[in-house]
Amino acid sequence: MGNDNSGRVENLAQVGGDVHGGIHFHGGRDVPVPRELPPEPEHFVDREEQRAWLDRLLDGDRRGRAEVGAVTGLSGVGKSALIAYWLRAHDVIERFDHGQVYFDFGSGRRTVDQAAEHCLRALGVPGERIPPTSQGKIALLRTETDHRRLLFFFDNVDDVRELLRLRPASPDSVVLCTSHRDAAELRPDGVAAIRLAPLDEDTALDVLRRCAGAELVEAELDAAKRVVELCGYLPIALRVVAARLVKRGGRIERVAAELQDRQRRRVRLEKVLRALDFATDGLDEPHAELYRLLGVFPGRGFTAEAVAALADLDPADAEDALEELHDRSLLERDDLDRYRFHDLVREHAAEAGRQLGADRREAALRRLVGWYRRQGAFADRKVMEPTRLRVADPDVAGKNPFSGKKAALEWLERERPNLLAVVGVCAENDWHEDVVAICDGPLWALHHQHKHYADTLAALRRAVDSAAALGNPVAEARMRSLRSQLLVETGETAQARDESERACAVAERVGHRRVLASALEFRGKALHACGDHFDAIGFFHRAHALNEEVGQVRGMALQEYLAGKSLVALGKYAEALDNLRTALDRMAGFPDDARTPERIRITMGRAHQGRDRHDDAISEFEAAIRSIRARGASFDLAEPLELLAESLVATGRPGAQDCLREALSLHESVRSPKADRVRGKLTG
């Protein structure tokens, strides 16, 4: 049974995080129905009493609130497998037709805040709508779950009491979780709990029969009984021992003797770790070496390509080696050919990895970091403008492995947890250039498309510190500028103003014109967000002049557009239109960027409305709407449709109600709070 949630993801513009299965849509609306549950485990046996308990939980009296059920017990006892098997074998999934969401807490490694954000993304909430605070995310989650039939499976929860903050609003929903901590004391809080004990001897023998073969077990039944006892009657230990027996052959009596010799070797989880010792002792040296190297991998799941870099192998050889470890039940594999450890096996592999010595561990991690840095740079160039400002890895030699933007963005989303983990490893080891490069490249490119505020803000904080430690003011100014933009987006405008001010101060000292132009632009955006529109325009003009000096035409267009927005806010509509028309003309030289011209036209329409020239406004809004429809970005339609309705009403033309109904449908599809405003216009 796995401890990570990874798998096929569709419509990544709507859903973030790692999931099992696909994202499906119903009713013709862009409301995703997540199907994230892990697959049914192999060789599952018994647990009839516990499955009956889950049946009663499902059919019990909800008392007007979502049911919460906790399966607790020792790691490796089969808690996750029990729930996964019951959900699929008992046809439970069909009862939750609005979706099933899975999240792995990693026994305290991930937080309620991260869980809430994952759930919101799985339910189709765009990143820009997700509040930056935990309280805001949890409140929005309750809104999103109201009147829906949803199943939430939270794995490896450290504190079930904290999990209650995520209880959905609808009594038709159910929350299931696993934890190593007993949860019986939470019954007054509406938590039904059951503690899962290790298997009894007969059931443990049945697992061994299914995994290693009934004839082998019956031929040495007494020895088999000693083996299941030495494995602590735990399913994870039984599986890895059985896999060794199948792979290498031999007698069960020898297995029992080998396990017995290690009986006092560990104190904590000794029986499971003893079984893992037995399984890994049967590996030949190349596979044992790979197992040790995987123990230093910083992320939770990995591909053959990443492991090839870590172990300095050919990717095909790495895949063969991973399959060997998978065959021995040391690794699990999902439907995207990503591998991961069970949490106990990961602990054992980490212990094995310490045997490599500091120099070999560092060399392996250096190779892995270099691979993520290079792959991330390639992905960045497919997702964003290849010539955009970058202060690290400005040039990447070789053929880009990504076929297009979609493939690159999917890779970035899948690898986001590993990219963040790599940033952490680099920061801990003072590999400051790598911290800056990964934040400046792949993480910023991903954030530009899919908003992951908390993680990206934390990574950029590290990047600022790394740039300062390097004594690299160019990188520091850039990292502070990017961080100020995230602070604007999360509504932390005062912090954004301060961070952008520091970025400008650093950039002014170094005199790098393009970096200074960027810092001035972000400073202007922060001031605009604070309502200081006049001062914002001054910074946009300074940035424009610098971009003109260095020949950055697209940068000039962006600053003309941003100045136009601030001029509209000040009521200087004619001057705004001059800026916006010039910006639109410049953007004609960048045909791959359709969204910026759309934003310019929408702002031009606002300026025309301010001058009471609604015919001109209608022309601009309609042009923007045509472009947005052509590129299939349906949610971007909501704003121009609502504005178009205003001008249609002002001119007495028909169609305003149709525009508002479509805008309302778009807002409702993602449960945007703006829906109430549009609904009021329809009924007012």
XYZ file of C-alpha atoms in Angstrom, residues 226-667:
442
model
C 8.129 -18.909 12.907
C 8.633 -16.566 9.937
C 5.244 -14.869 10.358
C 5.930 -14.486 14.080
C 9.366 -12.976 13.429
C 7.700 -10.599 10.956
C 5.432 -9.411 13.730
C 2.366 -10.592 11.753
C 2.648 -7.324 9.821
C 1.574 -7.372 6.139
C 4.412 -5.132 4.907
C 7.061 -7.396 6.465
C 5.370 -10.548 5.159
C 5.264 -9.169 1.613
C 8.942 -8.286 1.433
C 9.995 -11.649 2.918
C 7.725 -13.512 0.501
C 9.123 -11.565 -2.441
C 12.651 -12.600 -1.459
C 11.562 -16.238 -1.238
C 9.971 -16.123 -4.685
C 12.881 -14.295 -6.281
C 15.747 -16.280 -4.796
C 14.136 -19.576 -3.864
C 15.440 -21.537 -0.901
C 13.848 -23.006 2.176
C 11.630 -21.211 4.651
C 13.650 -22.785 7.470
C 16.705 -20.790 6.355
C 14.619 -17.610 6.260
C 13.442 -18.231 9.815
C 17.021 -18.790 10.983
C 18.266 -15.593 9.332
C 15.460 -13.539 10.842
C 16.050 -15.092 14.274
C 19.711 -14.021 14.244
C 18.640 -10.371 13.962
C 16.011 -10.539 16.667
C 17.734 -8.143 19.081
C 19.224 -5.880 16.470
C 16.593 -3.125 16.710
C 14.338 -1.839 19.437
C 11.854 0.269 17.507
C 9.957 -1.595 14.764
C 12.564 -4.334 15.050
C 10.493 -7.045 13.409
C 9.671 -5.024 10.314
C 13.206 -3.723 9.917
C 14.552 -7.225 10.478
C 12.376 -8.452 7.609
C 13.674 -5.629 5.430
C 17.250 -6.570 6.325
C 16.477 -10.062 5.126
C 14.957 -8.789 1.871
C 17.796 -6.405 1.050
C 20.532 -8.872 2.016
C 19.313 -10.916 -0.916
C 20.069 -8.134 -3.393
C 23.137 -8.304 -5.550
C 25.540 -5.411 -5.093
C 24.289 -3.143 -7.938
C 20.709 -3.342 -6.657
C 21.818 -2.990 -3.041
C 23.789 0.102 -4.033
C 20.746 1.588 -5.738
C 18.630 0.882 -2.650
C 21.160 2.753 -0.512
C 21.191 5.669 -2.953
C 17.403 5.858 -2.958
C 17.678 6.322 0.785
C 19.148 9.791 0.184
C 16.542 10.849 -2.429
C 14.918 13.989 -0.962
C 11.449 13.577 -2.489
C 8.649 11.102 -1.876
C 8.260 9.669 -5.393
C 10.679 9.339 -8.287
C 10.981 8.437 -11.948
C 13.587 6.278 -13.629
C 15.104 9.393 -15.217
C 15.634 11.097 -11.866
C 17.052 7.920 -10.352
C 19.390 7.537 -13.326
C 20.868 10.929 -12.440
C 21.080 10.089 -8.743
C 22.832 6.764 -9.354
C 24.781 7.784 -12.468
C 23.057 5.133 -14.592
C 21.599 4.925 -18.046
C 17.816 5.564 -17.760
C 16.991 2.124 -19.178
C 19.288 0.461 -16.648
C 17.774 2.540 -13.866
C 14.285 1.442 -14.874
C 15.318 -2.221 -14.915
C 16.854 -1.853 -11.468
C 13.762 -0.119 -10.096
C 11.609 -2.914 -11.482
C 13.784 -5.419 -9.646
C 13.207 -3.564 -6.371
C 9.507 -3.363 -7.205
C 9.377 -7.100 -7.836
C 10.826 -7.624 -4.360
C 8.055 -5.448 -2.836
C 10.594 -2.822 -1.770
C 9.077 -0.204 -4.095
C 5.565 0.596 -5.277
C 4.727 1.895 -8.752
C 1.792 3.993 -9.938
C 0.119 4.290 -13.334
C 2.551 7.012 -14.437
C 5.577 4.769 -13.815
C 6.601 6.712 -10.754
C 8.058 4.744 -7.879
C 7.845 5.319 -4.133
C 8.633 3.644 -0.833
C 6.229 2.552 1.837
C 7.061 4.822 4.769
C 8.734 2.013 6.747
C 10.798 0.939 3.763
C 11.823 4.570 3.255
C 13.063 4.669 6.845
C 15.049 1.493 6.304
C 16.496 2.782 3.008
C 17.522 6.053 4.689
C 19.386 4.044 7.306
C 21.079 2.081 4.540
C 21.932 5.319 2.743
C 23.961 6.490 5.709
C 26.354 3.611 5.020
C 27.451 5.333 1.805
C 29.529 7.931 3.579
C 29.255 11.704 3.313
C 31.251 12.088 0.091
C 29.242 9.538 -1.881
C 25.929 10.888 -0.590
C 26.935 14.403 -1.600
C 28.062 13.283 -5.060
C 24.738 11.516 -5.649
C 22.728 14.500 -4.488
C 24.819 16.836 -6.625
C 23.994 14.744 -9.703
C 20.304 14.759 -8.820
C 20.228 18.510 -8.192
C 21.978 19.110 -11.507
C 19.399 16.965 -13.297
C 16.440 18.790 -11.744
C 18.057 22.124 -12.469
C 18.563 21.244 -16.148
C 15.162 19.592 -16.669
C 13.512 22.456 -14.852
C 15.260 24.987 -17.075
C 13.996 23.173 -20.173
C 10.445 23.051 -18.794
C 10.618 26.749 -17.913
C 11.439 27.618 -21.514
C 8.414 25.751 -22.845
C 6.040 27.261 -20.296
C 7.241 30.874 -20.385
C 8.786 33.197 -22.935
C 12.262 31.792 -23.744
C 13.827 35.256 -23.664
C 12.298 36.368 -20.357
C 14.628 37.696 -17.670
C 16.509 34.943 -15.860
C 19.373 35.548 -13.449
C 20.402 31.872 -13.382
C 20.877 29.442 -16.269
C 20.290 32.049 -19.003
C 21.310 29.449 -21.593
C 20.679 25.694 -21.587
C 22.512 23.618 -24.160
C 20.993 20.582 -25.809
C 17.621 19.502 -27.138
C 14.602 20.371 -25.052
C 12.969 17.046 -23.997
C 9.494 18.569 -23.705
C 7.301 18.561 -26.788
C 5.343 21.627 -25.795
C 3.918 23.780 -23.029
C 1.364 21.187 -21.874
C 3.945 18.436 -21.399
C 6.342 20.789 -19.612
C 3.622 22.093 -17.305
C 2.467 18.577 -16.428
C 6.059 17.649 -15.558
C 6.441 20.727 -13.371
C 3.212 19.975 -11.526
C 4.112 16.332 -10.935
C 7.644 17.170 -9.837
C 6.717 20.171 -7.688
C 7.125 18.279 -4.374
C 10.558 17.055 -5.470
C 11.635 20.484 -6.725
C 10.702 21.948 -3.344
C 12.526 19.125 -1.557
C 15.594 19.734 -3.698
C 15.515 23.436 -2.798
C 15.461 22.400 0.855
C 18.438 20.066 0.428
C 20.391 22.738 -1.432
C 19.676 25.325 1.260
C 20.781 22.921 4.001
C 24.045 22.217 2.161
C 24.742 25.873 1.239
C 24.389 25.104 -2.479
C 23.110 28.613 -2.959
C 23.439 28.861 -6.742
C 21.163 25.844 -7.126
C 18.554 27.341 -4.787
C 18.420 30.509 -6.884
C 18.359 28.633 -10.194
C 15.466 26.346 -9.276
C 13.404 29.188 -7.799
C 14.141 31.540 -10.700
C 13.417 28.862 -13.299
C 11.008 25.947 -12.845
C 9.274 27.055 -9.639
C 8.558 30.541 -10.981
C 7.378 29.133 -14.311
C 4.994 26.798 -12.493
C 3.679 29.533 -10.226
C 3.052 31.731 -13.256
C 0.518 29.137 -14.441
C -0.631 27.316 -11.287
C -0.644 29.246 -8.060
C 1.048 27.525 -5.101
C 1.484 30.500 -2.823
C 2.679 29.079 0.489
C 5.277 26.704 -0.962
C 6.603 29.187 -3.499
C 6.819 32.009 -0.969
C 8.833 29.784 1.365
C 11.142 28.731 -1.465
C 11.685 32.345 -2.552
C 12.537 33.298 1.040
C 15.315 30.721 0.858
C 16.353 32.057 -2.544
C 16.658 35.595 -1.165
C 18.880 34.292 1.638
C 20.968 32.237 -0.806
C 21.477 35.188 -3.138
C 22.609 37.310 -0.190
C 24.942 34.541 0.990
C 26.463 34.431 -2.499
C 26.995 38.168 -2.455
C 25.044 38.283 -5.738
C 22.977 41.498 -5.744
C 21.552 40.767 -9.219
C 20.054 37.494 -7.988
C 18.953 39.057 -4.695
C 17.105 41.879 -6.442
C 15.378 39.398 -8.745
C 14.350 37.016 -5.960
C 12.997 39.880 -3.851
C 11.059 41.166 -6.853
C 9.448 37.796 -7.514
C 8.598 37.437 -3.852
C 6.968 40.872 -3.843
C 4.716 39.758 -6.701
C 3.504 36.742 -4.704
C 2.837 39.000 -1.747
C 0.728 41.238 -3.996
C -1.211 38.216 -5.204
C -1.879 37.017 -1.651
C -3.087 40.448 -0.560
C -0.062 41.156 1.666
C 0.337 44.559 0.042
C 2.289 46.222 2.856
C 4.856 43.404 2.854
C 4.942 43.530 -0.948
C 5.678 47.249 -0.858
C 8.548 46.725 1.592
C 10.028 43.764 -0.285
C 9.852 45.572 -3.635
C 11.519 48.611 -2.074
C 14.428 46.451 -0.896
C 14.634 44.851 -4.340
C 14.924 48.256 -5.988
C 17.562 49.393 -3.512
C 19.718 46.344 -4.241
C 19.196 46.663 -8.004
C 20.079 50.382 -7.952
C 23.421 49.590 -6.291
C 24.443 46.949 -8.833
C 23.399 48.907 -11.914
C 22.202 45.911 -13.997
C 19.716 47.698 -16.260
C 17.434 44.791 -17.091
C 17.241 43.578 -13.495
C 16.673 47.145 -12.325
C 13.897 47.551 -14.901
C 12.258 44.386 -13.572
C 12.591 45.530 -9.953
C 11.068 48.913 -10.817
C 8.174 47.190 -12.574
C 7.421 44.979 -9.570
C 7.738 48.016 -7.308
C 5.122 49.774 -9.422
C 2.804 46.760 -9.229
C 3.108 46.682 -5.441
C 2.304 50.400 -5.207
C -0.654 49.969 -7.577
C -1.960 47.198 -5.307
C -1.645 49.586 -2.344
C -3.681 52.234 -4.195
C -0.660 54.503 -4.818
C -1.423 54.762 -8.526
C 0.418 58.017 -9.199
C 3.680 56.764 -7.679
C 3.227 53.412 -9.454
C 3.181 55.169 -12.828
C 6.533 56.816 -12.067
C 8.149 53.413 -11.502
C 6.576 51.986 -14.664
C 7.985 54.909 -16.662
C 11.470 54.375 -15.241
C 11.303 50.659 -16.043
C 10.112 51.484 -19.560
C 13.064 53.791 -20.176
C 15.544 51.111 -19.081
C 13.917 48.448 -21.249
C 14.076 50.827 -24.195
C 17.820 51.267 -23.581
C 18.447 47.515 -23.659
C 16.014 46.831 -26.519
C 13.456 44.795 -24.551
C 10.353 45.483 -26.617
C 8.072 43.124 -24.715
C 9.143 44.703 -21.423
C 8.262 48.123 -22.829
C 4.819 46.842 -23.814
C 4.183 45.412 -20.361
C 5.114 48.664 -18.655
C 2.879 50.640 -21.024
C 0.024 48.290 -20.170
C 0.652 48.540 -16.424
C 0.906 52.333 -16.585
C -2.359 52.307 -18.526
C -4.056 50.364 -15.718
C -2.900 52.896 -13.146
C -3.982 55.800 -15.346
C -7.465 54.277 -15.649
C -7.575 53.989 -11.852
C -6.725 57.723 -11.682
C -9.428 58.593 -14.221
C -6.891 59.727 -16.850
C -8.595 57.804 -19.626
C -7.186 59.533 -22.729
C -3.593 59.183 -21.522
C -4.287 55.583 -20.552
C -5.553 54.792 -24.054
C -2.401 56.229 -25.620
C -0.283 53.901 -23.491
C -2.503 50.894 -24.113
C -2.656 51.329 -27.898
C 1.132 51.527 -28.065
C 1.425 48.417 -25.879
C -1.007 46.530 -28.119
C 0.964 47.453 -31.231
C 4.203 46.221 -29.659
C 2.636 42.893 -28.620
C 1.931 42.125 -32.276
C 5.563 41.054 -32.418
C 4.915 38.305 -29.864
C 2.271 36.061 -31.444
C 2.740 33.271 -28.899
C 1.456 35.530 -26.121
C -2.288 35.907 -26.630
C -3.216 36.652 -23.033
C -1.365 39.971 -22.661
C -3.155 41.576 -25.655
C -6.453 40.361 -24.183
C -5.680 42.059 -20.874
C -4.698 45.227 -22.717
C -7.993 45.262 -24.656
C -10.019 44.750 -21.495
C -8.245 47.711 -19.870
C -8.841 49.774 -23.025
C -12.524 48.897 -22.753
C -12.545 50.152 -19.165
C -10.946 53.416 -20.322
C -13.622 53.849 -23.023
C -16.315 53.209 -20.413
C -14.760 55.909 -18.246
C -15.123 58.324 -21.183
C -18.718 57.143 -21.772
C -17.700 55.767 -25.196
C -19.487 52.456 -24.885
C -19.445 51.588 -28.597
C -15.651 51.623 -28.515
C -15.682 49.696 -25.246
C -17.920 47.035 -26.797
C -15.493 46.594 -29.686
C -12.570 46.021 -27.325
C -14.449 43.642 -25.036
C -15.731 41.605 -27.987
C -12.223 41.351 -29.474
C -10.857 40.128 -26.136
C -13.704 37.612 -25.790
C -13.087 36.202 -29.278
C -9.402 35.696 -28.495
C -10.093 34.085 -25.119
C -12.603 31.684 -26.671
C -10.103 30.782 -29.379
C -7.505 29.695 -26.847
C -10.047 27.878 -24.673
C -9.387 29.813 -21.470
C -13.016 29.860 -20.381
C -12.590 31.386 -16.925
C -10.819 34.445 -18.367
C -14.159 35.262 -20.049
C -15.949 36.220 -16.855
C -14.513 39.744 -16.504
C -14.950 40.940 -20.117
C -18.455 39.424 -20.301
C -19.551 41.340 -17.209
C -17.996 44.559 -18.508
C -19.529 44.011 -21.951
C -22.958 43.682 -20.327
C -22.500 47.115 -18.708
C -21.791 48.763 -22.057
C -24.635 46.899 -23.796
C -27.054 48.209 -21.182
C -25.619 51.722 -21.497
C -26.200 51.707 -25.281
C -29.573 49.989 -25.138
C -28.324 47.019 -27.138
C -29.593 43.482 -26.537
C -27.472 40.673 -25.128
C -26.547 41.975 -21.680
C -28.533 39.280 -19.877
C -26.864 36.541 -21.946
C -23.434 37.931 -21.055
C -24.277 38.067 -17.365
C -25.732 34.554 -17.363
C -22.551 33.187 -18.929
C -20.368 35.162 -16.510
C -22.471 33.867 -13.602
C -22.102 30.286 -14.823
C -18.334 30.699 -15.000
C -18.131 32.151 -11.487
